[in-house]
Coordinates of C-alpha atoms in Angstrom, one line a residue:
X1121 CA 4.3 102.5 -254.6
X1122 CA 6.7 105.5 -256.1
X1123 CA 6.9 108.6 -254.2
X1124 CA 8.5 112.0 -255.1
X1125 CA 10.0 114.7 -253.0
X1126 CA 11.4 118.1 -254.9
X1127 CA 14.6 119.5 -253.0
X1128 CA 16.9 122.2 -253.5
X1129 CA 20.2 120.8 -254.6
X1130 CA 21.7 121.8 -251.2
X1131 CA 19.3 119.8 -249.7
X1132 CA 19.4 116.8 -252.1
X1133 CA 23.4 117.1 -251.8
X1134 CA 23.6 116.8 -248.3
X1135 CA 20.8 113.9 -247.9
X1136 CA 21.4 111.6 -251.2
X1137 CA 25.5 113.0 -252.6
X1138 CA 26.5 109.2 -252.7
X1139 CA 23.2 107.2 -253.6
X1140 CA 23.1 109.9 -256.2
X1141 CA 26.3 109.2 -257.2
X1142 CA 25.7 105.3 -257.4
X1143 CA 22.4 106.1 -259.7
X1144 CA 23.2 105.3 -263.2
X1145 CA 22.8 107.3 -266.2
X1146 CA 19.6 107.2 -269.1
X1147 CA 22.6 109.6 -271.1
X1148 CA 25.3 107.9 -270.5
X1149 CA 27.9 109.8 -272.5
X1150 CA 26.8 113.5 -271.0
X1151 CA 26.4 111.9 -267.6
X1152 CA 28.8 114.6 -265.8
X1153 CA 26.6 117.1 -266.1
X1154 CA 24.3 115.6 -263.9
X1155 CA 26.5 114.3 -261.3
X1156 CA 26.6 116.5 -258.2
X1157 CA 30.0 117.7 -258.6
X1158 CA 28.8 119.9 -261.6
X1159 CA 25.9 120.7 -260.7
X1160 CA 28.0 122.2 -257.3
X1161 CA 29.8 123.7 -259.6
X1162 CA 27.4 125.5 -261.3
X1163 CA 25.0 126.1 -258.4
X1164 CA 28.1 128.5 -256.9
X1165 CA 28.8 129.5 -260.1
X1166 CA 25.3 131.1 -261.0
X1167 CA 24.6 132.2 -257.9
X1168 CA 21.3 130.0 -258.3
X1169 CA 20.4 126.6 -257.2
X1170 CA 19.0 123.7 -259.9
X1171 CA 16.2 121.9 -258.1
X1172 CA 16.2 118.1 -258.3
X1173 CA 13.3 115.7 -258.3
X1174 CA 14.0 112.0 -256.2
X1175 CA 11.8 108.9 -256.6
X1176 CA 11.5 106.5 -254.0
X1177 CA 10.2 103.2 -254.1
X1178 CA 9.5 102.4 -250.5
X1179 CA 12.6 104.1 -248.8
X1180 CA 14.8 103.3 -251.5
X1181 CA 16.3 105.9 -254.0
X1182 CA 15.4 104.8 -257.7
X1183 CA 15.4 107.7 -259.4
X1184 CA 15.8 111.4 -260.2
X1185 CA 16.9 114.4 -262.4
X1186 CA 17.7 118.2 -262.4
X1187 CA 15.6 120.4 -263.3
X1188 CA 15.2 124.6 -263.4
X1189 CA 11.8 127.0 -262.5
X1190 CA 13.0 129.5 -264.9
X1191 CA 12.2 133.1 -264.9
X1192 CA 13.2 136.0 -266.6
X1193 CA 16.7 136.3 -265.2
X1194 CA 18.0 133.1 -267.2
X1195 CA 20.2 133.0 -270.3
X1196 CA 17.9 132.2 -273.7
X1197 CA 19.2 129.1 -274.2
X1198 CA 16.9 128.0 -271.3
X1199 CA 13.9 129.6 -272.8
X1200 CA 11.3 128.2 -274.7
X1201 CA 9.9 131.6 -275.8
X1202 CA 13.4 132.8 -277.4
X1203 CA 13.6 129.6 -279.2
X1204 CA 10.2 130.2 -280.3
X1205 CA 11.1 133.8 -281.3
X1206 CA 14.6 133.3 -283.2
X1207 CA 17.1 132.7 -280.5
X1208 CA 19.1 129.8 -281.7
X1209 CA 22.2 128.8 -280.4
X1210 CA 23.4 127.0 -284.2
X1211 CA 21.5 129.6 -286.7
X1212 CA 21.2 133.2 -286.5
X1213 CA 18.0 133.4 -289.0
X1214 CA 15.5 130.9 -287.8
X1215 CA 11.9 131.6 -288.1
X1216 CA 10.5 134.0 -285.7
X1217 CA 6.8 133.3 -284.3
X1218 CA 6.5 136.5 -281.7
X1219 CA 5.4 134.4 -279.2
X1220 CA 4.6 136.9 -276.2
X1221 CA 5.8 135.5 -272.8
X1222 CA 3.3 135.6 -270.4
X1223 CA 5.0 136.5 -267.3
X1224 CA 5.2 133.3 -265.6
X1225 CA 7.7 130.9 -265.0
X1226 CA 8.3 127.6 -267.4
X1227 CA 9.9 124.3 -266.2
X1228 CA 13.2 123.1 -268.0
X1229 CA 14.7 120.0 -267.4
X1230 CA 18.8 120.0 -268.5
X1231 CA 22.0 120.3 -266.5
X1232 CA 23.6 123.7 -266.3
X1233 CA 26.2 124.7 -267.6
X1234 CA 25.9 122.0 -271.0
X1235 CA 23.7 121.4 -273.7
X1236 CA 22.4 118.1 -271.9
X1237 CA 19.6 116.3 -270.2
X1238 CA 19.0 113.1 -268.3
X1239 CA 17.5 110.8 -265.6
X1240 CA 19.1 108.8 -263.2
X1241 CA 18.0 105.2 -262.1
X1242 CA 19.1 102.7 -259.7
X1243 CA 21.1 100.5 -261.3
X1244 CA 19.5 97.5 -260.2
X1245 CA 16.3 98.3 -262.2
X1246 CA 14.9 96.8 -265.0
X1247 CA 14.3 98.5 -268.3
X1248 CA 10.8 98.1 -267.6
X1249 CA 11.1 99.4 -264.0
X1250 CA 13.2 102.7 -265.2
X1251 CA 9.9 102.7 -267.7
X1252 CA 7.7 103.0 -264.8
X1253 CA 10.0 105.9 -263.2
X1254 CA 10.3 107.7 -265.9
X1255 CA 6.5 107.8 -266.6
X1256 CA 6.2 108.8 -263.0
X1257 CA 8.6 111.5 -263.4
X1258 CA 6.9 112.8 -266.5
X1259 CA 3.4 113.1 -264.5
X1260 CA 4.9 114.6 -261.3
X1261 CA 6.7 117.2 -263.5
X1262 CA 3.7 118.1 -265.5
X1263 CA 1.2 118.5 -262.3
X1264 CA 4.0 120.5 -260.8
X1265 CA 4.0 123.0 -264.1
X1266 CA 0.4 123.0 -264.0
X1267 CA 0.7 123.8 -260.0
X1268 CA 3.3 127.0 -261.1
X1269 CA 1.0 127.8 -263.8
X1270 CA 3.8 127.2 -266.4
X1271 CA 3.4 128.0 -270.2
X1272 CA 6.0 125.7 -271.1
X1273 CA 7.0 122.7 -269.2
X1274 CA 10.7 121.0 -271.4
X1275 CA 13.0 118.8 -271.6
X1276 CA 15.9 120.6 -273.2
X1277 CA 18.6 119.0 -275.6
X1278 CA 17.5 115.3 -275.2
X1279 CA 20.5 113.1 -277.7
X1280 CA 19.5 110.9 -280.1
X1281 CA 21.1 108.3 -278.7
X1282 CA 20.1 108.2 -275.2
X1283 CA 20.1 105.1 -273.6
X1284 CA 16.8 102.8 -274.9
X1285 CA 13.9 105.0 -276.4
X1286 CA 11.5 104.3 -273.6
X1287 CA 11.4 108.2 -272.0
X1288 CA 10.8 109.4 -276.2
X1289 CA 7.9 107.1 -276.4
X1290 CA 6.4 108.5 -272.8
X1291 CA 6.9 111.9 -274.1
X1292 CA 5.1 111.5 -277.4
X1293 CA 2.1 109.4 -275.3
X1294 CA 2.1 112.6 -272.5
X1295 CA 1.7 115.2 -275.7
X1296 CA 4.9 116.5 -275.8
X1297 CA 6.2 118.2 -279.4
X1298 CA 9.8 117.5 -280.8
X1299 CA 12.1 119.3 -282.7
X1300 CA 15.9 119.3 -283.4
X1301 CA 17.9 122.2 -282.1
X1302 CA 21.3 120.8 -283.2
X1303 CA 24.1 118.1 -282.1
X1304 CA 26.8 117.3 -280.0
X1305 CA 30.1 115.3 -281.0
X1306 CA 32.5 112.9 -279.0
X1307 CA 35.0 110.2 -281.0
X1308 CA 34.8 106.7 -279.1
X1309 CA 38.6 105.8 -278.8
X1310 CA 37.7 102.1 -280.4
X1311 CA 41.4 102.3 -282.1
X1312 CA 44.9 101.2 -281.1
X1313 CA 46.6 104.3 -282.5
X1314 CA 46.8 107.4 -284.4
X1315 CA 46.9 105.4 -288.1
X1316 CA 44.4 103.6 -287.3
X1317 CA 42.1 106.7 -286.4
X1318 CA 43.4 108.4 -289.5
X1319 CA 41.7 104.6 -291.5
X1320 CA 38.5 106.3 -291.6
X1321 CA 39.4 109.2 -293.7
X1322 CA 39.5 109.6 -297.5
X1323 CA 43.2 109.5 -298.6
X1324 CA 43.2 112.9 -299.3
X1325 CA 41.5 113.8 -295.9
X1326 CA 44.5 111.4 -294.4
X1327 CA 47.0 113.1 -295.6
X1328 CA 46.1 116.7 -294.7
X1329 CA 45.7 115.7 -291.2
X1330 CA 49.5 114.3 -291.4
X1331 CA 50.8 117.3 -292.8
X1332 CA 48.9 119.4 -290.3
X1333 CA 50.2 117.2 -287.4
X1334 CA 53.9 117.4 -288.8
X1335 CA 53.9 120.7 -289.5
X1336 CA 53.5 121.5 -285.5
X1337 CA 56.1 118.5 -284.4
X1338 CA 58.7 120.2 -286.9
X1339 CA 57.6 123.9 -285.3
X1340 CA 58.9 122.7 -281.5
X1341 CA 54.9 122.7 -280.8
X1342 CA 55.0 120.5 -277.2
X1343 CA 52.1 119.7 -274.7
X1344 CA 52.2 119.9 -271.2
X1345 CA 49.3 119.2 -268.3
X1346 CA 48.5 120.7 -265.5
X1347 CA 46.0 121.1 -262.5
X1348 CA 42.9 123.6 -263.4
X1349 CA 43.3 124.8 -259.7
X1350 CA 45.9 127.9 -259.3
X1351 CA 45.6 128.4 -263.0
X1352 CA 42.5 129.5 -263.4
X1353 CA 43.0 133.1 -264.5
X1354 CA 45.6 132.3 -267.3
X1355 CA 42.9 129.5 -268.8
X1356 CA 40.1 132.5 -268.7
X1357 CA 42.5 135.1 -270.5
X1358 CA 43.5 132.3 -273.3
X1359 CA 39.7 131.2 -273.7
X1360 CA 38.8 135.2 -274.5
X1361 CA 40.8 134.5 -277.6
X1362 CA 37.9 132.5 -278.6
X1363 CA 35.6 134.9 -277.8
X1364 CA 36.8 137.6 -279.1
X1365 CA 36.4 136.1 -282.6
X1366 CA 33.4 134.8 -282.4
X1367 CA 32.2 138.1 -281.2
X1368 CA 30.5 136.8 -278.1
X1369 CA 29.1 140.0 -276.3
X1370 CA 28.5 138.5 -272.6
X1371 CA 31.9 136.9 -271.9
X1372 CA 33.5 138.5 -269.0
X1373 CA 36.9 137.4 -267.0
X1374 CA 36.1 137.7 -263.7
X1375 CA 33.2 135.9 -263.9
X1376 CA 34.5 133.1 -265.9
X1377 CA 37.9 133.0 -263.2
X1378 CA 35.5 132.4 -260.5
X1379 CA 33.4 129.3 -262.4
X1380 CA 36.6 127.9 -263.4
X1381 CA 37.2 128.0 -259.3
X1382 CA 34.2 126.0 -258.7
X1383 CA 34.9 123.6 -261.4
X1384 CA 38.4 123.1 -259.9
X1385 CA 36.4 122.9 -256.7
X1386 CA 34.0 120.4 -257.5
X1387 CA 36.3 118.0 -259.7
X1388 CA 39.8 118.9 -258.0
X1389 CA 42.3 116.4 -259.7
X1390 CA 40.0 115.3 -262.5
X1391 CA 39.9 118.7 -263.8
X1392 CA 43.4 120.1 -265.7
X1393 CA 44.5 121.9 -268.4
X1394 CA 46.3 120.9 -272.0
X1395 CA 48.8 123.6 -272.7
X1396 CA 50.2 123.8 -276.3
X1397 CA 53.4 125.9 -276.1
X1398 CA 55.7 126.9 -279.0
X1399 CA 59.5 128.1 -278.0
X1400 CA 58.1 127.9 -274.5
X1401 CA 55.2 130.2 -275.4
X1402 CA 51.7 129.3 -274.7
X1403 CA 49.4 129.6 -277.8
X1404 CA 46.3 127.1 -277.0
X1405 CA 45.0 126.1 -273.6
X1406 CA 42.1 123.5 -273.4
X1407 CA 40.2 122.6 -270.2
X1408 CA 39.5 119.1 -269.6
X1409 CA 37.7 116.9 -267.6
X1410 CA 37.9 113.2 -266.3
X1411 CA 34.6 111.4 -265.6
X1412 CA 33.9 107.4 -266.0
X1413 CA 36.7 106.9 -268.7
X1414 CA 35.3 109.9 -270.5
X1415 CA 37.5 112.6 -271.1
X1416 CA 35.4 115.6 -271.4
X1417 CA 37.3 119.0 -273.8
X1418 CA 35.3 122.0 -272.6
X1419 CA 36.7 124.9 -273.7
X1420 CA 39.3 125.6 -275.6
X1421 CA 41.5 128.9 -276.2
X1422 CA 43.9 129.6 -279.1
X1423 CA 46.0 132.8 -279.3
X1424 CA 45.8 134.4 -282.8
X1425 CA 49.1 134.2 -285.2
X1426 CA 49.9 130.9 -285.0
X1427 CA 47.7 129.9 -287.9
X1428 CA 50.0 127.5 -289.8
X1429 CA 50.5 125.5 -287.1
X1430 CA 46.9 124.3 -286.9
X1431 CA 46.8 125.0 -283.6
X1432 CA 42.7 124.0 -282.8
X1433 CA 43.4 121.0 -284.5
X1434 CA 46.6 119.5 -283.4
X1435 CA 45.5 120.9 -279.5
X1436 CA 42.1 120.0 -279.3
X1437 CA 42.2 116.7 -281.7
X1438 CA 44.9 115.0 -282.7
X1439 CA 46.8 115.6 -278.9
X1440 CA 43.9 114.6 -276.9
X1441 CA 43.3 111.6 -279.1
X1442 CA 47.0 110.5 -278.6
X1443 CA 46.4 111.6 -274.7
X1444 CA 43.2 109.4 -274.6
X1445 CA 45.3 106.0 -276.1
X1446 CA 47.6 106.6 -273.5
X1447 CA 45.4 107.3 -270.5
X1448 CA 42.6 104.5 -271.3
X1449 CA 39.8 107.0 -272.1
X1450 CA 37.1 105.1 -273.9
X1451 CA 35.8 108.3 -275.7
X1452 CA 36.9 112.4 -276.2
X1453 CA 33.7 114.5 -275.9
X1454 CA 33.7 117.9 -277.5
X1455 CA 30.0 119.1 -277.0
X1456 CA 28.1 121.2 -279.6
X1457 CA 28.9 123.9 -282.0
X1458 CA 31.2 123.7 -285.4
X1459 CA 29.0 121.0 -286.4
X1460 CA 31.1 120.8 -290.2
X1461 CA 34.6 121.3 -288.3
X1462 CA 34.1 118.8 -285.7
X1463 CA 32.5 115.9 -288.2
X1464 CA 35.7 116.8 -290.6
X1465 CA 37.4 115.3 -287.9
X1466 CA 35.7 112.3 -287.5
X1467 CA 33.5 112.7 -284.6
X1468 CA 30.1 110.9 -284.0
X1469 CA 27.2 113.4 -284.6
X1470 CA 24.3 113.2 -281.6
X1471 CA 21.6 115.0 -282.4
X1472 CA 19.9 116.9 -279.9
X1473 CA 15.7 117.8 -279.7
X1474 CA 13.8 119.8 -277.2
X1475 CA 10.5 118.2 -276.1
X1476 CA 7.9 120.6 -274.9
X1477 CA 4.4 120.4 -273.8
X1478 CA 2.4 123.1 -273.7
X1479 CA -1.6 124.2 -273.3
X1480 CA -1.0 126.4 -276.5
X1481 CA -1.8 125.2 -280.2
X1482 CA 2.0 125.6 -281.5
X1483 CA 2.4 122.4 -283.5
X1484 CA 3.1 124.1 -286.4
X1485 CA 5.2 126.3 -285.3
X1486 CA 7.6 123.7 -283.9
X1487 CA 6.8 121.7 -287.4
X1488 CA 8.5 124.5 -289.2
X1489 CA 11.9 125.0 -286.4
X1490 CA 12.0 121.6 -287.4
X1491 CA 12.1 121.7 -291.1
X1492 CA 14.3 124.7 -290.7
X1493 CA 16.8 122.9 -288.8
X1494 CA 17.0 119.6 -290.4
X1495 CA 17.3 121.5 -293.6
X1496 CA 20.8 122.5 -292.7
X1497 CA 23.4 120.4 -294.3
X1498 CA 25.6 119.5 -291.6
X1499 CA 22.1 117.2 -290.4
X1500 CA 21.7 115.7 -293.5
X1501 CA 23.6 112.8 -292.4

């Protein structure tokens, strides 16, 4: 017989930090983001705790997930309504429904801090038996929305290729509706070395990439790594770069400095910086993360004036790439966003769907998010 408790993630963190850790992953490749170091991480960070749902069969831990009670006070991107209403973190003109909120709460399930979701399982558990879980999960979750009087009860950026399809199909059964709300990107290092990465590309693609790559070795551009902690600050004034041209309104130093703090925190040595410097200069910072042979890029920061020396793409690519041969890393993950840019570099496009079940008749509306969406060419593949 399965039985549930929901916690605070102090509480689960102090009760459960190494069964949780021991759990395996239903999305494997994003599984950091719900490990307990970055969910620490993010906890201090925000000021606000994620809650977490345990399973137990018997006394044993065989399951779990994060999960938010979110009110007005959150970001969009946790929102159902602003989805519903326009906000889009890929397209700025997406259909707008004017869906009025209704005051109450709504129950997302994703890890902070990343455009991810996932379950944990004992490892020991049969597809079949994670099955079960999962379905229990799924019916806790939904009496528990019910209980909170929740509009919207979600599971927020689900990838395509998430370990078995089993938690799509409970979905679908429970009355969940789907739609795509964009991708994220990684490149599996399944290649001995830099040529043979560089096979996969049209000839003319191959040799643009060379020319970019020796046009920073015959500039003096040189790499160096070190530790995120005690160089927080520098990271967050290189990263504003970034931010500054994509005009992003909400980005703000101090703040950032201090989650960079709990990151370092959280993941001490497995979280450190790639500097690219020309003439000793720094022009490019990106912060990386080591997590079960995954190397994880997460921001990245490139001064402007540099142009010709490609920084983005001889930092954030071609470097971490030769980084990743040397270190063992089985894959480079770069998250979402410049869909185009990203693929022209040959990474592996995930995409990602929001589930969400809801009392309201809104099929249609999430018929046409989904039309929009797909519609866009760099989801055509």
């Amino acid at each position: 017989m399965l039985t549930h408790r929901i916690m605070t993630f102090s509480e689960a963190k102090r009760e459960f930090s190494e069964q949780w850790d021991d759990l395996v992953s239903l999305n494997e490749i994003d599984s950091i983001y719900s490990s307990f170091q970055w969910a620490e991480a993010t906890s201090q960070s925000d000021k606000v705790e994620q809650n977490v749902l345990v399973v137990f069969q018997e006394s044993l831990l065989v399951g779990g997930l994060l999960f938010d009670v979110v009110e007005e006070k959150f970001p969009d991107h946790y929102k159902i309504e602003s989805f519903l209403n326009g906000y889009n973190p890929f397209f700025s003109d997406s259909p707008n429904f004017n869906i009025p909120s209704t005051g109450n709460p709504s129950i997302a399930i994703c890890n902070r801090g990343a455009k991810s979701c996932d379950i944990r399982f004992d490892k020991d558990l049969t597809v079949n038996q994670k099955n079960t879980v999962a379905r229990y999960i799924v019916k806790v979750l939904k009496e528990y929305s019910e209980e909170l009087k929740c509009p919207f009860l979600s599971f927020l950026y689900m990838p395509s290729s998430m370990n078995n399809n089993f938690l799509y199909n409970i979905l679908d059964s429970e009355g969940f509706c789907k739609f795509l709300v964009g991708a994220s990107y990684s490149i599996p290092i399944n290649f001995r070395n830099i040529d043979e990465y560089l096979e996969r590309f049209t000839s003319k693609r191959r040799n643009s990439i060379r020319s970019e790559i020796k046009k920073a070795v015959s500039s003096g551009v040189s790499y160096e790594y070190v530790p995120l902690s005690g160089n927080e600050s520098e990271l967050a004034k290189t990263v504003l770069f970034n931010f500054l041209k994509y005009e992003y309104p909400n980005y703000n130093i101090d703040r950032y400095t201090e989650r960079l703090s709990y990151i370092s925190g959280s993941f001490e040595n497995d979280a450190y910086i790639c500097r690219m410097r020309v003439g000793g200069q720094i022009i490019g910072e990106v912060l990386l993360l080591s997590y079960k042979n995954n190397l994880i890029a997460r921001v990245v920061g490139i001064e402007p004036g540099y142009e010709k020396l490609f920084p983005y793409f001889n930092l954030v690519y071609y470097n971490l790439i030769e980084h990743s041969l040397e270190k063992g890393y089985e894959r480079v993950i770069f998250g979402d966003g410049l869909d185009a840019t990203k693929m022209s570099r040959g990474c592996l496009q995930d995409k990602l769907y929001m589930y969400v079940y809801t009392e309201n008749n809104l099929q249609e509306n999430f018929d046409l998010i989904n039309r929009f969406v797909e519609s866009q060419e760099v989801f055509q593949n």
